[in-house]
XYZ file of N, CA, C and O in Angstrom:
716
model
N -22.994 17.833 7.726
C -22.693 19.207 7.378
C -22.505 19.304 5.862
O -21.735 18.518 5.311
N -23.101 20.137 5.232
C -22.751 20.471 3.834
C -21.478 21.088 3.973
O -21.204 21.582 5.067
N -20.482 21.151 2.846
C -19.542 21.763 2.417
C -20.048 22.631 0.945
O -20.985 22.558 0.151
N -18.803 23.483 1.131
C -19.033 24.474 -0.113
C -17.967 23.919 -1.031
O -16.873 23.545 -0.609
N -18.251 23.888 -2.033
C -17.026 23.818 -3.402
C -16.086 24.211 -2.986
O -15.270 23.353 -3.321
N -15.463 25.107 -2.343
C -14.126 25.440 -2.186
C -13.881 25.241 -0.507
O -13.047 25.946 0.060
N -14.612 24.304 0.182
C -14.144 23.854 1.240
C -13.699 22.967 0.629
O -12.492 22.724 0.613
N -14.590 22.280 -0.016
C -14.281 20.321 -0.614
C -12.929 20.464 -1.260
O -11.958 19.744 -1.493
N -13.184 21.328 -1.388
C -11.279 21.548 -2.909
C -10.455 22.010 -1.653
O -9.276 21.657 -1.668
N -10.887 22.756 -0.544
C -9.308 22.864 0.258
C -9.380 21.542 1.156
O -8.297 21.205 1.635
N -10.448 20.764 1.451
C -9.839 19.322 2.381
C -9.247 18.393 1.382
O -8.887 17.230 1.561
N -9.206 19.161 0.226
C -8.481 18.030 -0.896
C -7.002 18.117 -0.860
O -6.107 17.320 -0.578
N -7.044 19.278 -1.219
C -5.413 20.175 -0.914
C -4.644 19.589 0.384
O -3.572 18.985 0.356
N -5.248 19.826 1.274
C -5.180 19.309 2.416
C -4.521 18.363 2.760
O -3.578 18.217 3.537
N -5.258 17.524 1.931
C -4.778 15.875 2.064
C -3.867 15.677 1.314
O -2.918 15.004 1.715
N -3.879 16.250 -0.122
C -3.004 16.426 -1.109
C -1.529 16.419 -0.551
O -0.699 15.556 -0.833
N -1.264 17.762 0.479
C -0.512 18.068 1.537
C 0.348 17.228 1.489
O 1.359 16.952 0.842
N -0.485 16.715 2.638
C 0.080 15.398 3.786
C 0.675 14.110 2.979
O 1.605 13.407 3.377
N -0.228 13.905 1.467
C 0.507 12.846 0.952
C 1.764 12.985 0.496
O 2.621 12.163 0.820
N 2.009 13.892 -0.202
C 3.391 14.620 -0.763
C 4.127 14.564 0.516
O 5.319 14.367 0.283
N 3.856 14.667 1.869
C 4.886 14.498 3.001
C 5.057 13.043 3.444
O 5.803 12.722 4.369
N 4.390 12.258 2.794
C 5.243 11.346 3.396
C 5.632 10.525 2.142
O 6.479 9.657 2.352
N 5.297 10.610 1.232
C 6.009 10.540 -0.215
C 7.324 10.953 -0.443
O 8.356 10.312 -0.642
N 7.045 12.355 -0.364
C 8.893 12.938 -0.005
C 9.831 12.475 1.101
O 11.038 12.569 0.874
N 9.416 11.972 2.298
C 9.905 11.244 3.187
C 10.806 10.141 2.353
O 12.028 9.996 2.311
N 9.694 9.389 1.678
C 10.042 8.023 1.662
C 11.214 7.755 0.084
O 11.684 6.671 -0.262
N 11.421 9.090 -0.602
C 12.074 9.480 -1.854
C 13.033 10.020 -1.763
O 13.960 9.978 -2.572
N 12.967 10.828 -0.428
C 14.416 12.227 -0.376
C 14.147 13.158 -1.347
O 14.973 13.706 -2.076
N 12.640 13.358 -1.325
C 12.442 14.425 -2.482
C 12.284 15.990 -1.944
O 11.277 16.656 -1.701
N 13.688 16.295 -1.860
C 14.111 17.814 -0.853
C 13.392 18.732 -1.754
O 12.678 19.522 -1.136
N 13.379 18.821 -2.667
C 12.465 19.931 -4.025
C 10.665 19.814 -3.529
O 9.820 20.709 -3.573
N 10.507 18.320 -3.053
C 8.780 18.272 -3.085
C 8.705 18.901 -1.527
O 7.768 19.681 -1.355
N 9.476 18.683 -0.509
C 9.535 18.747 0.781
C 9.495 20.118 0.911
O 8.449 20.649 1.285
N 10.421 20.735 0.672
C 10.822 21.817 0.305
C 9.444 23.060 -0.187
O 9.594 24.276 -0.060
N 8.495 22.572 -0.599
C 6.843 23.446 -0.704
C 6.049 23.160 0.511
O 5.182 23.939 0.907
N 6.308 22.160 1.045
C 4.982 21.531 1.748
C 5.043 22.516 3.021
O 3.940 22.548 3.566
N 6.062 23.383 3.702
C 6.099 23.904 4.888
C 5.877 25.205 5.029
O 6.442 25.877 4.165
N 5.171 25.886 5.915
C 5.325 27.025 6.677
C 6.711 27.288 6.652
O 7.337 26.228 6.640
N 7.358 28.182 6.642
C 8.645 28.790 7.340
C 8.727 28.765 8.399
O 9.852 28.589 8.866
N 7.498 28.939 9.374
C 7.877 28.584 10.687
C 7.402 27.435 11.718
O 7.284 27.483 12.942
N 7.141 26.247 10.685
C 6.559 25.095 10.937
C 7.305 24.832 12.345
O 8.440 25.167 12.686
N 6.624 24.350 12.830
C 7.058 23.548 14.378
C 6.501 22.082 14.259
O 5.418 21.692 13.823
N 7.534 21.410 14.762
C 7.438 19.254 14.818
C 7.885 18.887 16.348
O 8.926 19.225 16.911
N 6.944 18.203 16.796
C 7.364 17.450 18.037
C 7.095 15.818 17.108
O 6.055 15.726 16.456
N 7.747 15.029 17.116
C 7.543 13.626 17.249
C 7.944 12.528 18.567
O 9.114 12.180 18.723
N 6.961 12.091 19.378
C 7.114 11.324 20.311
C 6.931 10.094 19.865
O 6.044 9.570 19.190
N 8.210 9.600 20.498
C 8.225 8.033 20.012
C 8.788 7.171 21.230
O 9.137 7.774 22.245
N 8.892 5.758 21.164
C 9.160 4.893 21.994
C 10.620 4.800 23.160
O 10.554 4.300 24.283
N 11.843 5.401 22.559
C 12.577 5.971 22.876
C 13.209 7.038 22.717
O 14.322 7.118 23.238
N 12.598 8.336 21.831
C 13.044 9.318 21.277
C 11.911 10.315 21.422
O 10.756 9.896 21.507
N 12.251 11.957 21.461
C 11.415 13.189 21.170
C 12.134 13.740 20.095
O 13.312 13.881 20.424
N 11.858 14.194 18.683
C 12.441 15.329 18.024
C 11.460 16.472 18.178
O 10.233 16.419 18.087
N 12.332 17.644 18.461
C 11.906 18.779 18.329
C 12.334 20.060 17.713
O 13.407 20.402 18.211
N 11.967 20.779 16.949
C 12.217 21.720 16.225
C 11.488 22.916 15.426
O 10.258 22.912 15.374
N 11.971 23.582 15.020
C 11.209 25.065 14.613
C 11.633 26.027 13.135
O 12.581 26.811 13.173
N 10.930 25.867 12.079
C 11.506 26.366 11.120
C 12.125 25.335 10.035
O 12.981 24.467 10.211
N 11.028 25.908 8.181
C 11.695 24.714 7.117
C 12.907 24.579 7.226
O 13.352 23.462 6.962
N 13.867 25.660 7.648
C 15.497 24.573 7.269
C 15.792 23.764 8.313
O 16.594 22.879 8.014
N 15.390 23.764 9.517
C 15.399 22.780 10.487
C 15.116 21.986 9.799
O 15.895 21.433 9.023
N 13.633 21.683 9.953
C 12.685 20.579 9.023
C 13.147 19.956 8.263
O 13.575 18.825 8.494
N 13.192 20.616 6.973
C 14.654 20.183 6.551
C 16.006 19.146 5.817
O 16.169 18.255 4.982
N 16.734 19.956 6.754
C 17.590 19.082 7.587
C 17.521 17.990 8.094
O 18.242 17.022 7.851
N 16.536 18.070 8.933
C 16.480 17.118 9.631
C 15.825 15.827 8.845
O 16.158 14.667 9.087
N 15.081 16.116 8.105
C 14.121 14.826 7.262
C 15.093 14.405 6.234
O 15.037 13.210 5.945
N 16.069 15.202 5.551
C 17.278 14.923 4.504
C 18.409 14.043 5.147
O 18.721 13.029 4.522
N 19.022 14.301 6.261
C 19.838 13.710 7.476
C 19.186 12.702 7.762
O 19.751 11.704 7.316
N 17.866 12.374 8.521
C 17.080 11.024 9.004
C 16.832 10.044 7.687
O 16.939 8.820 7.771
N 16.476 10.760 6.419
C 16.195 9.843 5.257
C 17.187 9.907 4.297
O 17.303 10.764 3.421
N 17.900 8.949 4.512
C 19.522 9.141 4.043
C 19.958 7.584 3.027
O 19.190 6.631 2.888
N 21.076 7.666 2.547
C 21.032 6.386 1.687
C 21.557 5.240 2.836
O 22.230 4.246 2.563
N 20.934 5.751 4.602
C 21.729 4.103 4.932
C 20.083 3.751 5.917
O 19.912 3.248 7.028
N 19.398 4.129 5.191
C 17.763 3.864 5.981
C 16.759 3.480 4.200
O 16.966 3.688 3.004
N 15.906 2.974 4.872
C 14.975 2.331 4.053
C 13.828 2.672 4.628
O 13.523 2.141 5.696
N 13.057 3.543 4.072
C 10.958 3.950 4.987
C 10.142 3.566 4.183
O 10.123 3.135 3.030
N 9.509 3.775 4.922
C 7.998 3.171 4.249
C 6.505 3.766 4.980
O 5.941 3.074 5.828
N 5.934 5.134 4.548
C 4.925 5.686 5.481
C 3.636 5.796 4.671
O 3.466 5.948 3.461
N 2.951 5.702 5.479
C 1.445 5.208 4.862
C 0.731 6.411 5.967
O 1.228 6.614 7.075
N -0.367 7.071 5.520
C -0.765 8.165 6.309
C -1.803 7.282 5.748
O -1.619 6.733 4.662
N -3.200 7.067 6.627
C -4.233 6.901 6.794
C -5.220 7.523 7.581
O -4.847 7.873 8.700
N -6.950 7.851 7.120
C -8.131 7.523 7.936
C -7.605 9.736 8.074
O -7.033 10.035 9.122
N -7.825 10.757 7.186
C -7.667 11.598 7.573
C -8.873 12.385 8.101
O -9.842 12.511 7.353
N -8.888 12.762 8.956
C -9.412 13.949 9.903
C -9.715 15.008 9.875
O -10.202 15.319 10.962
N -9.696 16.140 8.900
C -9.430 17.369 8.613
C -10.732 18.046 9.224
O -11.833 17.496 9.212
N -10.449 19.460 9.826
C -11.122 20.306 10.488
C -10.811 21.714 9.831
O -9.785 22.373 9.996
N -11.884 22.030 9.071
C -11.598 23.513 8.411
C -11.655 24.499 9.707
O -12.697 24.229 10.303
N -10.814 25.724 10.500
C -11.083 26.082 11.417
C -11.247 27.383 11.123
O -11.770 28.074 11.996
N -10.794 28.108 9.675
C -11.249 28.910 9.487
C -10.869 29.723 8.592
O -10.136 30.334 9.369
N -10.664 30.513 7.189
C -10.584 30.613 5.812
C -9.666 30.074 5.556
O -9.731 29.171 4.723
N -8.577 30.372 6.101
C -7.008 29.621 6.188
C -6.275 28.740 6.602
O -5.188 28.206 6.382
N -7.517 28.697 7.562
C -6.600 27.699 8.903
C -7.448 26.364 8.603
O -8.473 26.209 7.939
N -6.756 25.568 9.238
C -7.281 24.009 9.416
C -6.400 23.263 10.457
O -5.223 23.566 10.651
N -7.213 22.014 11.278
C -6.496 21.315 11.612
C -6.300 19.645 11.322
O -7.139 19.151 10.569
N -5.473 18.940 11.752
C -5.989 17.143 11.083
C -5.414 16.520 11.882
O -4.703 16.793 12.849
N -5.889 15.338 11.258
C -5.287 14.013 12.324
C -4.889 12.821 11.032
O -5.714 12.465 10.190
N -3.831 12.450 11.081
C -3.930 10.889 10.665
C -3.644 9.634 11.559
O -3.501 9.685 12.780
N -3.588 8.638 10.884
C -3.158 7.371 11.923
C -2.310 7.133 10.330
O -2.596 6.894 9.157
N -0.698 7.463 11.483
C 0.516 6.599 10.123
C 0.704 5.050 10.960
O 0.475 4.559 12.066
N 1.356 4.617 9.447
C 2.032 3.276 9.849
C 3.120 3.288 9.196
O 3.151 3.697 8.035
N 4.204 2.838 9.837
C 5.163 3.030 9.151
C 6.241 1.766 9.463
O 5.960 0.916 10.309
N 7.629 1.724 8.618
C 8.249 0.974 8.569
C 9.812 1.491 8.609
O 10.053 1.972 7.502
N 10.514 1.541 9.132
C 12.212 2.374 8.904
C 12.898 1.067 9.790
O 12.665 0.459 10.835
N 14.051 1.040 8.504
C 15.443 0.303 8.693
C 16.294 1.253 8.776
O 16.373 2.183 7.974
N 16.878 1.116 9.593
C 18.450 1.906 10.004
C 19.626 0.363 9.239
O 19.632 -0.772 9.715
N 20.218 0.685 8.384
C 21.614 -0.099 7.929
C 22.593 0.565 8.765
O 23.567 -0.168 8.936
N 22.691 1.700 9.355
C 23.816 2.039 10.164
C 23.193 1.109 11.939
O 24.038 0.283 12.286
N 22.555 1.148 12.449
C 21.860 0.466 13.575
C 21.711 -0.867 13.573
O 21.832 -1.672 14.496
N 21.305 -1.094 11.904
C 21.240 -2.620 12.081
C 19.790 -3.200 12.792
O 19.654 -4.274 13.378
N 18.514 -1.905 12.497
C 17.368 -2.818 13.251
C 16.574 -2.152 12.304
O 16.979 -1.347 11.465
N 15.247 -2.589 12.509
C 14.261 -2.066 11.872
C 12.800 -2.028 12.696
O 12.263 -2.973 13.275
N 12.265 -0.485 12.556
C 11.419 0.035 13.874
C 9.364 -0.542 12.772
O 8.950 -0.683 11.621
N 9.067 -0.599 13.605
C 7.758 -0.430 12.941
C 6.806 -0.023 13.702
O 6.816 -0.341 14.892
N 5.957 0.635 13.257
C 5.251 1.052 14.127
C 4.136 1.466 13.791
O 3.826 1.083 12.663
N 2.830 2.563 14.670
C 2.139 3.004 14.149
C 1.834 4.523 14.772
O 2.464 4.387 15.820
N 1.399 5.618 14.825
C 1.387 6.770 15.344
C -0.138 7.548 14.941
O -0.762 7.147 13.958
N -0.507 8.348 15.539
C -1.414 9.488 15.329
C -0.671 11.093 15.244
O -0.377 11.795 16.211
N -0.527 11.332 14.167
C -0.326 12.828 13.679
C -1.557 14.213 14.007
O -2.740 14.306 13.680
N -0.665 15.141 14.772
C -2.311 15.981 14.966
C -1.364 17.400 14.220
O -0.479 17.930 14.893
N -1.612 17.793 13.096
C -1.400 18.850 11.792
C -1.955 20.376 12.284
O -2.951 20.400 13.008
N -1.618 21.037 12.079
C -1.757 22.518 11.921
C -1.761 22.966 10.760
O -0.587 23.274 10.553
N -2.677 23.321 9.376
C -2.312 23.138 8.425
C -2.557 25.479 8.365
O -3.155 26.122 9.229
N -1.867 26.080 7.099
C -2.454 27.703 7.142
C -1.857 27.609 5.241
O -0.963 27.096 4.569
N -3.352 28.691 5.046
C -2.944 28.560 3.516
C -2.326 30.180 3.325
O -2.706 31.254 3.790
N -0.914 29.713 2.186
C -0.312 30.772 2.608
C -0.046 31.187 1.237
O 0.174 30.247 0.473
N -0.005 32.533 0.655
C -0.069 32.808 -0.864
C -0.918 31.624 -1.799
O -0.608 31.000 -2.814
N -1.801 31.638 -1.172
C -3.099 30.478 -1.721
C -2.577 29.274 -2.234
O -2.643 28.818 -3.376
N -2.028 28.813 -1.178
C -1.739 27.360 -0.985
C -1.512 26.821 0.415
O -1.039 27.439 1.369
N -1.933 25.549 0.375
C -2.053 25.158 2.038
C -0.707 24.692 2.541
O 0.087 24.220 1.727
N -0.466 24.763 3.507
C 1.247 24.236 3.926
C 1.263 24.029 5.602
O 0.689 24.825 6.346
N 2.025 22.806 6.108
C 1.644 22.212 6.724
C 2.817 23.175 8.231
O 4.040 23.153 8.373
N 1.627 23.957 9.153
C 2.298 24.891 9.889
C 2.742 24.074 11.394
O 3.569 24.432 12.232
N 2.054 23.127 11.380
C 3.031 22.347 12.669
C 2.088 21.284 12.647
O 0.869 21.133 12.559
N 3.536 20.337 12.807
C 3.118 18.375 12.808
C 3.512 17.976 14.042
O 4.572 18.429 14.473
N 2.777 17.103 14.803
C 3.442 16.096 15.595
C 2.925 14.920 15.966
O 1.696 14.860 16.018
N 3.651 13.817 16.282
C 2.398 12.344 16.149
C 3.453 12.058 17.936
O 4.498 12.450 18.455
N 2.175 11.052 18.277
C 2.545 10.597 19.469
C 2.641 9.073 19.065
O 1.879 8.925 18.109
N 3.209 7.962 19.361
C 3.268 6.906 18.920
C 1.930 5.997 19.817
O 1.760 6.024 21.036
N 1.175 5.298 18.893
C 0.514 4.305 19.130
C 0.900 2.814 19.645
O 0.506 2.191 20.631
N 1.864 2.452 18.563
C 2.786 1.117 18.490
C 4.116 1.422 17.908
O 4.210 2.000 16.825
N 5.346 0.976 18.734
C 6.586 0.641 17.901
C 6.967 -0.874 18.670
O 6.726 -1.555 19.667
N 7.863 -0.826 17.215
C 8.369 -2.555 17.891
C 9.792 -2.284 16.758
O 9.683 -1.822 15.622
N 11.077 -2.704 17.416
C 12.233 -2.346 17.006
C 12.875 -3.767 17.223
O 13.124 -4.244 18.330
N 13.121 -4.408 15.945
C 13.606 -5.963 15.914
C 15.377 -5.662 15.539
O 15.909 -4.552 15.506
N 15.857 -6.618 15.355
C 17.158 -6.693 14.827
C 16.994 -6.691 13.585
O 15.921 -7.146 13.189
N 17.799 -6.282 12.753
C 17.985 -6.669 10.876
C 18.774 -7.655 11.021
O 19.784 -7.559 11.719
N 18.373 -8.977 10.260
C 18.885 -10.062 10.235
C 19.491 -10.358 8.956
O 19.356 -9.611 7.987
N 20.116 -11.368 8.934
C 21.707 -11.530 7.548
C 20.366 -11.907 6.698
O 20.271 -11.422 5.571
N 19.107 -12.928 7.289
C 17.992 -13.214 7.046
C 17.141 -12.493 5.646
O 16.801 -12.836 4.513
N 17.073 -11.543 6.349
C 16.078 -10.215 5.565
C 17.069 -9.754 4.679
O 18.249 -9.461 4.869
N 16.309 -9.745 3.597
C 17.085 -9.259 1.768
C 16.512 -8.082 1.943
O 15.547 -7.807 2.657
N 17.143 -7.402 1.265
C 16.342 -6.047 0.989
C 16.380 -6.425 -0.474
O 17.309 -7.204 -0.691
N 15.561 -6.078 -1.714
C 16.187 -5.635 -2.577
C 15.988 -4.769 -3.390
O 16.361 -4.737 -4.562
N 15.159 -3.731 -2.588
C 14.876 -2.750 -3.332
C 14.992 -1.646 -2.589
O 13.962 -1.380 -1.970
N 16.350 -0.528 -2.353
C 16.478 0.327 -1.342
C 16.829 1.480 -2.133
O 18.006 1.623 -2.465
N 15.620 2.642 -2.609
C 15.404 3.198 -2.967
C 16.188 4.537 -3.109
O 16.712 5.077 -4.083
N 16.064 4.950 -1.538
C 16.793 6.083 -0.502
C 18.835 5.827 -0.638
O 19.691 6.702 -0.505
N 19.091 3.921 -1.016
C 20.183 3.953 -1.691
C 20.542 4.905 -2.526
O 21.649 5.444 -2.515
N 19.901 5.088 -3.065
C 20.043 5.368 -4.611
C 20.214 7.251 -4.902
O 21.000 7.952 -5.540
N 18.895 7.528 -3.956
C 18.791 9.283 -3.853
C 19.179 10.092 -2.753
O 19.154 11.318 -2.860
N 19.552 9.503 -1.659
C 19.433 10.205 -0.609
C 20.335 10.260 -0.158
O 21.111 9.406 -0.588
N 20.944 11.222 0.988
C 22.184 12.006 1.093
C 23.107 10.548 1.858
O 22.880 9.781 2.794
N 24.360 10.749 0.715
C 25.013 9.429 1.492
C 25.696 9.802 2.572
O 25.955 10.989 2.772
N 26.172 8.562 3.627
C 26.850 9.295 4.970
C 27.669 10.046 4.950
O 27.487 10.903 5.814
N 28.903 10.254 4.143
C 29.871 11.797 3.915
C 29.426 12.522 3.595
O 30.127 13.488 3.294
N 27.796 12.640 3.393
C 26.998 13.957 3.415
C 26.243 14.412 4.261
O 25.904 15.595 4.246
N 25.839 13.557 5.157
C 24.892 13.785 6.325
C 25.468 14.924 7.385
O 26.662 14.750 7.630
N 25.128 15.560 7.766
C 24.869 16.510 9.012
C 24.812 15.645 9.983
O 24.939 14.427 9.859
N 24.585 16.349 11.155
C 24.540 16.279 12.504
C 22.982 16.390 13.111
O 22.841 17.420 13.772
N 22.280 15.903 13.065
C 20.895 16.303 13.889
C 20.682 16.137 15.008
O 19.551 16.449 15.382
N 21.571 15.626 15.953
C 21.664 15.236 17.407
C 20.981 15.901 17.990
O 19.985 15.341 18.448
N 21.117 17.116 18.220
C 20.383 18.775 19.100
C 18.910 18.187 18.786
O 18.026 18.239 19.642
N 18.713 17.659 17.588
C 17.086 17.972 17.443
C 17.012 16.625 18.095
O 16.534 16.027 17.131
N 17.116 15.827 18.901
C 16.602 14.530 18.879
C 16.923 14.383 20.783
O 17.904 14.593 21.496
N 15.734 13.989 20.985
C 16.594 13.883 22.602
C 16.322 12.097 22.952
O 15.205 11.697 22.623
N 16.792 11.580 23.266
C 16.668 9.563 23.359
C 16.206 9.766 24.944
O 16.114 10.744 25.686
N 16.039 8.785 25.039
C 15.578 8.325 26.583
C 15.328 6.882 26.867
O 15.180 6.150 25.889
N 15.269 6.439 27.893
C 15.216 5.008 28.062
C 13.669 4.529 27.963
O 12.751 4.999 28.636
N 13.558 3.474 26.964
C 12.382 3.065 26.422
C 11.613 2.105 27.466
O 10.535 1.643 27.092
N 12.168 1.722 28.955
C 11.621 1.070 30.013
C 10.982 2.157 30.557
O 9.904 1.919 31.102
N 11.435 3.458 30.545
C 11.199 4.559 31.845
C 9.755 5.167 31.072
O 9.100 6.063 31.604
């Protein structure tokens, strides 16, 4: 399929997007996070023992400021993107993440890998990401050992320390990872 100049420049944007989201993830960068959304973005994330679900940037949020906090360490890699122009505004995508998160309050560290399927709508002529959700491919959740150094914990440094964290419980429902 040919593209037009200003398709090629919005699957750029696009992607542009998605990198800034998991960049800001991995920074606590609430200012970069903070552009990337719809107002009425909607997130399902299915994972190995967990669903989050929610509706709306201050959810969103919240919730990514609270989860990426100074007692976790991430690491997200969005790969192999997908993008589907669906129509002047609209688009949809796919990535395959891989990712890495230590919980220091848990004491384990998850790794894993997932497929993201994006809703992207360009809104005052810019693209913003109108609903995310990945289903998990692979997780594997080890112990953090006295073993493993960290020494470079970034999210230490910027991200909301625990006498600042919120409550995100409501958004998160657990379940048993045998069932």
């Amino acid at each position: 399929m040919a593209y037009t100049l200003q398709q090629l420049s919005d699957l750029e944007d696009i992607r542009t997007v998605k990198h800034r989201y998991f960049r800001g993830i991995d920074t606590a960068d609430e200012a970069l996070l903070e552009t990337l959304f719809a107002d009425d973005v909607s997130v399902e994330y299915r994972g190995g023992g967990y669903k989050v679900a929610l509706t709306g940037k201050a959810e969103m949020l919240d919730f990514l400021m609270n989860s990426f906090n100074a007692s976790a360490v991430a690491m997200h890699h969005g790969h192999m993107p997908d993008i589907r122009l669906t129509g002047d505004d609209e688009a949809e995508g796919l990535w395959y993440l891989e990712d890495i998160f230590i919980s220091l309050d848990r004491r384990d560290v998850t790794t894993g890998t997932a497929i993201y399927r994006d809703r992207y709508r360009r809104i005052d002529g810019t693209w913003k990401i109108a609903r995310t959700e990945y289903d998990r491919i692979m997780e594997v959740v080890q112990p953090l050992t006295d073993a493993m150094a960290i020494t470079v914990h970034h999210l230490g440094k910027v991200g909301r320390k625990p006498e600042d964290c919120g409550d995100v419980s409501h958004l998160i429902t657990w379940f048993d990872k045998a069932a």
